[in-house]
Tab-separated table of C-alpha atoms in Angstrom:
chain	number	residue	atom	x	y	z
A	1	MET	CA	-61.454	-104.732	-66.640
A	2	THR	CA	-58.745	-107.374	-66.066
A	3	PRO	CA	-56.651	-109.364	-68.363
A	4	ASP	CA	-58.643	-112.483	-67.899
A	5	LEU	CA	-60.126	-113.933	-71.074
A	6	THR	CA	-62.450	-116.637	-69.888
A	7	PHE	CA	-66.066	-116.812	-70.684
A	8	ARG	CA	-66.947	-115.629	-67.079
A	9	ALA	CA	-64.730	-112.536	-67.625
A	10	GLY	CA	-66.616	-111.852	-70.849
A	11	LEU	CA	-69.906	-111.878	-68.904
A	12	LYS	CA	-68.475	-109.554	-66.418
A	13	ASP	CA	-66.838	-107.108	-68.789
A	14	VAL	CA	-69.967	-106.853	-71.070
A	15	LEU	CA	-72.260	-105.827	-68.130
A	16	PRO	CA	-71.599	-101.965	-68.281
A	17	THR	CA	-72.265	-101.981	-72.077
A	18	VAL	CA	-75.628	-104.016	-71.482
A	19	PHE	CA	-77.204	-100.849	-69.933
A	20	GLY	CA	-76.588	-99.033	-73.159
A	21	TYR	CA	-78.370	-101.906	-75.048
A	22	ILE	CA	-81.207	-101.725	-72.735
A	23	GLY	CA	-81.785	-98.008	-73.124
A	24	VAL	CA	-81.379	-98.005	-76.821
A	25	GLY	CA	-83.226	-101.167	-77.259
A	26	LEU	CA	-86.258	-99.869	-75.363
A	27	ALA	CA	-86.138	-96.662	-77.398
A	28	PHE	CA	-86.237	-98.712	-80.750
A	29	GLY	CA	-89.083	-100.856	-79.520
A	30	ILE	CA	-91.065	-97.780	-78.559
A	31	VAL	CA	-90.363	-96.009	-81.772
A	32	ALA	CA	-91.161	-99.221	-83.830
A	33	ASN	CA	-94.474	-99.755	-82.001
A	34	THR	CA	-95.516	-96.033	-82.470
A	35	SER	CA	-94.632	-96.571	-86.267
A	36	HIS	CA	-97.300	-99.400	-86.210
A	37	LEU	CA	-94.739	-102.376	-86.491
A	38	SER	CA	-96.130	-105.665	-84.907
A	39	LEU	CA	-94.300	-107.187	-81.984
A	40	LEU	CA	-93.405	-110.122	-84.254
A	41	MET	CA	-91.699	-107.753	-86.637
A	42	VAL	CA	-89.848	-106.034	-83.911
A	43	ALA	CA	-88.551	-109.312	-82.765
A	44	GLY	CA	-87.538	-110.311	-86.260
A	45	LEU	CA	-85.676	-107.110	-86.872
A	46	SER	CA	-83.784	-107.487	-83.509
A	47	PHE	CA	-82.937	-111.047	-83.838
A	48	ILE	CA	-82.312	-111.364	-87.543
A	49	VAL	CA	-81.088	-107.999	-88.691
A	50	TYR	CA	-79.622	-107.228	-85.231
A	51	ALA	CA	-78.261	-103.754	-86.021
A	52	GLY	CA	-79.428	-100.722	-84.054
A	53	SER	CA	-78.971	-97.896	-86.503
A	54	ALA	CA	-80.130	-99.856	-89.348
A	55	GLN	CA	-83.265	-101.036	-87.570
A	56	PHE	CA	-84.278	-97.430	-86.943
A	57	ILE	CA	-83.631	-96.547	-90.615
A	58	ILE	CA	-85.615	-99.672	-91.679
A	59	THR	CA	-88.570	-98.657	-89.488
A	60	SER	CA	-88.500	-95.178	-90.961
A	61	MET	CA	-88.367	-96.523	-94.535
A	62	LEU	CA	-91.265	-98.989	-93.945
A	63	VAL	CA	-93.314	-96.070	-92.541
A	64	ALA	CA	-92.407	-94.088	-95.728
A	65	HIS	CA	-93.475	-97.133	-97.877
A	66	ASP	CA	-90.060	-97.195	-99.615
A	67	PRO	CA	-89.301	-100.108	-101.975
A	68	LEU	CA	-87.537	-103.156	-100.576
A	69	SER	CA	-84.570	-102.657	-102.849
A	70	ALA	CA	-83.973	-99.193	-101.250
A	71	ILE	CA	-84.347	-100.712	-97.720
A	72	LEU	CA	-81.938	-103.418	-98.577
A	73	LEU	CA	-79.372	-101.148	-99.958
A	74	SER	CA	-79.590	-98.661	-97.261
A	75	THR	CA	-79.264	-101.363	-94.672
A	76	PHE	CA	-76.136	-102.584	-96.368
A	77	LEU	CA	-74.565	-99.229	-96.679
A	78	VAL	CA	-75.225	-98.351	-92.917
A	79	ASN	CA	-73.769	-101.721	-91.827
A	80	SER	CA	-70.850	-101.792	-94.253
A	81	ARG	CA	-68.679	-100.364	-91.519
A	82	MET	CA	-68.813	-103.714	-90.062
A	83	ILE	CA	-66.638	-105.105	-92.734
A	84	LEU	CA	-63.838	-102.936	-91.463
A	85	MET	CA	-64.509	-103.819	-87.913
A	86	SER	CA	-64.671	-107.547	-88.395
A	87	THR	CA	-61.513	-107.424	-90.479
A	88	SER	CA	-59.657	-105.736	-87.704
A	89	LEU	CA	-61.132	-107.980	-85.002
A	90	ALA	CA	-60.263	-111.179	-87.033
A	91	GLN	CA	-56.563	-110.480	-86.565
A	92	ALA	CA	-57.032	-111.700	-82.869
A	93	PHE	CA	-58.640	-114.833	-84.045
A	94	ARG	CA	-56.402	-116.173	-86.851
A	95	HIS	CA	-55.681	-119.110	-84.814
A	96	GLU	CA	-59.418	-120.176	-84.477
A	97	SER	CA	-61.506	-122.105	-87.164
A	98	LEU	CA	-63.427	-120.524	-89.784
A	99	THR	CA	-66.632	-121.513	-88.090
A	100	LYS	CA	-65.700	-119.778	-84.983
A	101	ASN	CA	-64.695	-116.667	-86.856
A	102	LEU	CA	-67.942	-116.667	-88.538
A	103	LEU	CA	-69.974	-117.065	-85.280
A	104	ILE	CA	-68.025	-114.023	-83.714
A	105	GLY	CA	-68.409	-112.043	-86.761
A	106	SER	CA	-72.065	-112.500	-87.276
A	107	LEU	CA	-72.676	-111.136	-83.652
A	108	VAL	CA	-70.179	-108.336	-83.429
A	109	THR	CA	-71.614	-104.862	-83.003
A	110	ASP	CA	-70.081	-101.340	-82.559
A	111	GLU	CA	-70.349	-101.907	-78.929
A	112	THR	CA	-68.670	-105.382	-78.562
A	113	PHE	CA	-65.961	-104.281	-81.113
A	114	ALA	CA	-65.221	-101.306	-78.730
A	115	LEU	CA	-65.175	-103.544	-75.858
A	116	ALA	CA	-62.864	-105.905	-77.577
A	117	MET	CA	-60.422	-102.952	-78.457
A	118	ASN	CA	-60.505	-101.855	-74.782
A	119	LYS	CA	-59.926	-105.430	-73.701
A	120	GLN	CA	-56.802	-105.786	-75.988
A	121	ASN	CA	-55.282	-102.770	-74.154
A	122	LYS	CA	-55.295	-104.971	-71.062
A	123	THR	CA	-54.015	-108.125	-72.706
A	124	ASN	CA	-51.270	-106.999	-75.031
A	125	GLY	CA	-53.531	-107.301	-78.036
A	126	ARG	CA	-54.903	-110.863	-77.315
A	127	LEU	CA	-58.415	-112.032	-77.259
A	128	SER	CA	-60.069	-115.466	-76.852
A	129	PHE	CA	-63.183	-117.102	-78.502
A	130	ALA	CA	-64.845	-117.731	-75.190
A	131	TRP	CA	-64.494	-114.181	-73.989
A	132	GLN	CA	-65.672	-112.734	-77.220
A	133	SER	CA	-68.575	-115.298	-77.349
A	134	ALA	CA	-69.852	-114.330	-74.036
A	135	ALA	CA	-69.810	-110.605	-74.837
A	136	ASN	CA	-71.587	-111.102	-78.074
A	137	VAL	CA	-74.221	-113.502	-76.989
A	138	VAL	CA	-75.222	-111.451	-73.824
A	139	ALA	CA	-75.420	-108.295	-76.022
A	140	TYR	CA	-77.492	-110.056	-78.526
A	141	LEU	CA	-80.011	-111.500	-76.142
A	142	VAL	CA	-80.300	-108.267	-74.096
A	143	TRP	CA	-80.781	-106.214	-77.181
A	144	GLY	CA	-83.560	-108.513	-78.557
A	145	LEU	CA	-85.512	-108.674	-75.252
A	146	ALA	CA	-85.091	-104.904	-74.660
A	147	THR	CA	-86.616	-104.122	-78.035
A	148	ILE	CA	-89.617	-106.486	-77.293
A	149	VAL	CA	-90.231	-104.810	-73.931
A	150	GLY	CA	-89.929	-101.358	-75.599
A	151	ALA	CA	-92.436	-102.382	-78.181
A	152	ILE	CA	-94.896	-103.529	-75.260
A	153	LEU	CA	-94.294	-100.168	-73.532
A	154	GLY	CA	-94.658	-98.430	-76.695
A	155	SER	CA	-98.465	-98.851	-76.419
A	156	PHE	CA	-98.536	-96.354	-73.702
A	157	ILE	CA	-96.413	-93.726	-75.471
A	158	THR	CA	-97.835	-91.816	-78.296
A	159	ASN	CA	-94.873	-89.381	-79.053
A	160	PRO	CA	-91.431	-91.006	-78.300
A	161	ALA	CA	-89.611	-88.008	-79.549
A	162	GLN	CA	-91.009	-85.986	-76.657
A	163	PHE	CA	-88.871	-88.047	-74.287
A	164	GLY	CA	-85.772	-87.968	-76.561
A	165	PHE	CA	-85.838	-91.702	-77.423
A	166	ASP	CA	-84.920	-90.755	-80.876
A	167	PHE	CA	-81.565	-89.517	-79.445
A	168	ALA	CA	-80.793	-92.761	-77.660
A	169	LEU	CA	-78.455	-94.165	-80.347
A	170	THR	CA	-76.412	-90.979	-80.694
A	171	ALA	CA	-75.926	-90.781	-77.010
A	172	MET	CA	-74.629	-94.376	-76.862
A	173	PHE	CA	-72.055	-93.874	-79.571
A	174	ILE	CA	-70.794	-90.593	-77.841
A	175	GLY	CA	-70.393	-92.871	-74.745
A	176	LEU	CA	-68.375	-95.388	-76.762
A	177	VAL	CA	-66.086	-92.730	-78.163
A	178	TYR	CA	-65.385	-91.350	-74.715
A	179	LEU	CA	-64.465	-94.816	-73.384
A	180	GLN	CA	-62.108	-95.368	-76.267
A	181	LEU	CA	-60.492	-92.056	-75.629
A	182	ILE	CA	-59.787	-92.574	-72.044
A	183	SER	CA	-58.882	-96.244	-72.181
A	184	ASP	CA	-56.402	-96.579	-75.140
A	185	LYS	CA	-52.965	-95.421	-73.648
A	186	HIS	CA	-51.161	-97.016	-76.558
A	187	LEU	CA	-52.368	-94.529	-79.178
A	188	GLY	CA	-52.625	-91.597	-76.956
A	189	LEU	CA	-55.204	-88.955	-76.723
A	190	THR	CA	-53.701	-86.411	-79.091
A	191	ARG	CA	-53.328	-89.004	-81.959
A	192	GLN	CA	-56.893	-90.334	-81.476
A	193	LEU	CA	-58.295	-86.663	-81.510
A	194	LEU	CA	-56.328	-85.918	-84.720
A	195	VAL	CA	-57.805	-88.928	-86.442
A	196	MET	CA	-61.258	-87.981	-85.173
A	197	ALA	CA	-60.869	-84.421	-86.605
A	198	PHE	CA	-59.579	-85.834	-89.812
A	199	VAL	CA	-62.551	-88.327	-90.263
A	200	ALA	CA	-64.953	-85.541	-89.418
A	201	LEU	CA	-63.409	-83.317	-92.190
A	202	ALA	CA	-63.206	-86.082	-94.722
A	203	TYR	CA	-66.953	-86.852	-94.032
A	204	TYR	CA	-67.792	-83.174	-94.455
A	205	VAL	CA	-66.105	-83.108	-97.813
A	206	SER	CA	-67.231	-86.335	-98.998
A	207	LEU	CA	-70.939	-85.208	-98.462
A	208	ARG	CA	-70.413	-82.863	-101.357
A	209	PHE	CA	-69.982	-85.623	-103.712
A	210	LEU	CA	-71.706	-88.745	-102.181
A	211	ASN	CA	-74.649	-89.575	-100.032
A	212	SER	CA	-74.452	-89.773	-96.429
A	213	ASN	CA	-73.853	-93.570	-96.181
A	214	PHE	CA	-71.221	-93.611	-98.826
A	215	ALA	CA	-69.573	-90.546	-97.318
A	216	LEU	CA	-69.427	-92.187	-93.934
A	217	LEU	CA	-67.742	-95.342	-95.345
A	218	THR	CA	-65.256	-93.123	-97.391
A	219	ALA	CA	-64.410	-91.108	-94.346
A	220	THR	CA	-63.906	-94.278	-92.221
A	221	VAL	CA	-61.538	-95.824	-94.741
A	222	LEU	CA	-59.566	-92.578	-95.295
A	223	GLY	CA	-59.299	-92.245	-91.452
A	224	CYS	CA	-57.840	-95.610	-91.265
A	225	PHE	CA	-55.128	-94.878	-93.718
A	226	PHE	CA	-54.567	-91.529	-91.964
A	227	GLY	CA	-54.187	-93.300	-88.646
A	228	MET	CA	-51.636	-95.691	-89.990
A	229	GLU	CA	-49.547	-92.953	-91.448
A	230	LEU	CA	-49.672	-90.924	-88.301
A	231	LYS	CA	-48.663	-93.913	-86.244
A	232	LYS	CA	-45.560	-94.416	-88.544
A	233	CYS	CA	-44.615	-90.802	-87.767
A	234	HIS	CA	-44.370	-91.377	-84.038
């Protein structure tokens, strides 16, 4: 990864992440197909909802015949972390128009956010609309197409769990955490591990009082404050 912030650089930088989208996208398509979702519904979830973890949850809730209100609430809670990510990412685009910020925010994902954070380590905190748009659009299109292909392949696989497809999303997040740990020299490995340990502890404690989605959001916010205070101490 270089400090170049052109559209072409964005296409190049996002390529390693694309393989993760393909793997998880295929897994979702296969799981959705075996859950009896139509190809049109799979495409709709991928191109409209566009949220990997939420799409898995929506699929399972549809199979369980949960009410629409519960599905909407669960989707919002699972994706509420994007509010924090978009707020953080927006600091690099304060000079851009509201329209451009909305375009970036509507397509940002955990993966493209992590990619942007890694890019800032190479550019002294700078990002460009062209670079971010290239990463976002490629990820969006690859994800959608991968889920459709997965849904088609799902016709030939009766038990996706047998091949570990239900673990694909977890594996991708582990990879993203590893990349963040080794690439961010500014924060340092020790500080990042301390924040991770604090978030894990906060999540564990929060689970005693809140459901898993609210507990995750609470632990994330507390982790942000803990990280800020830890940074002041160094």
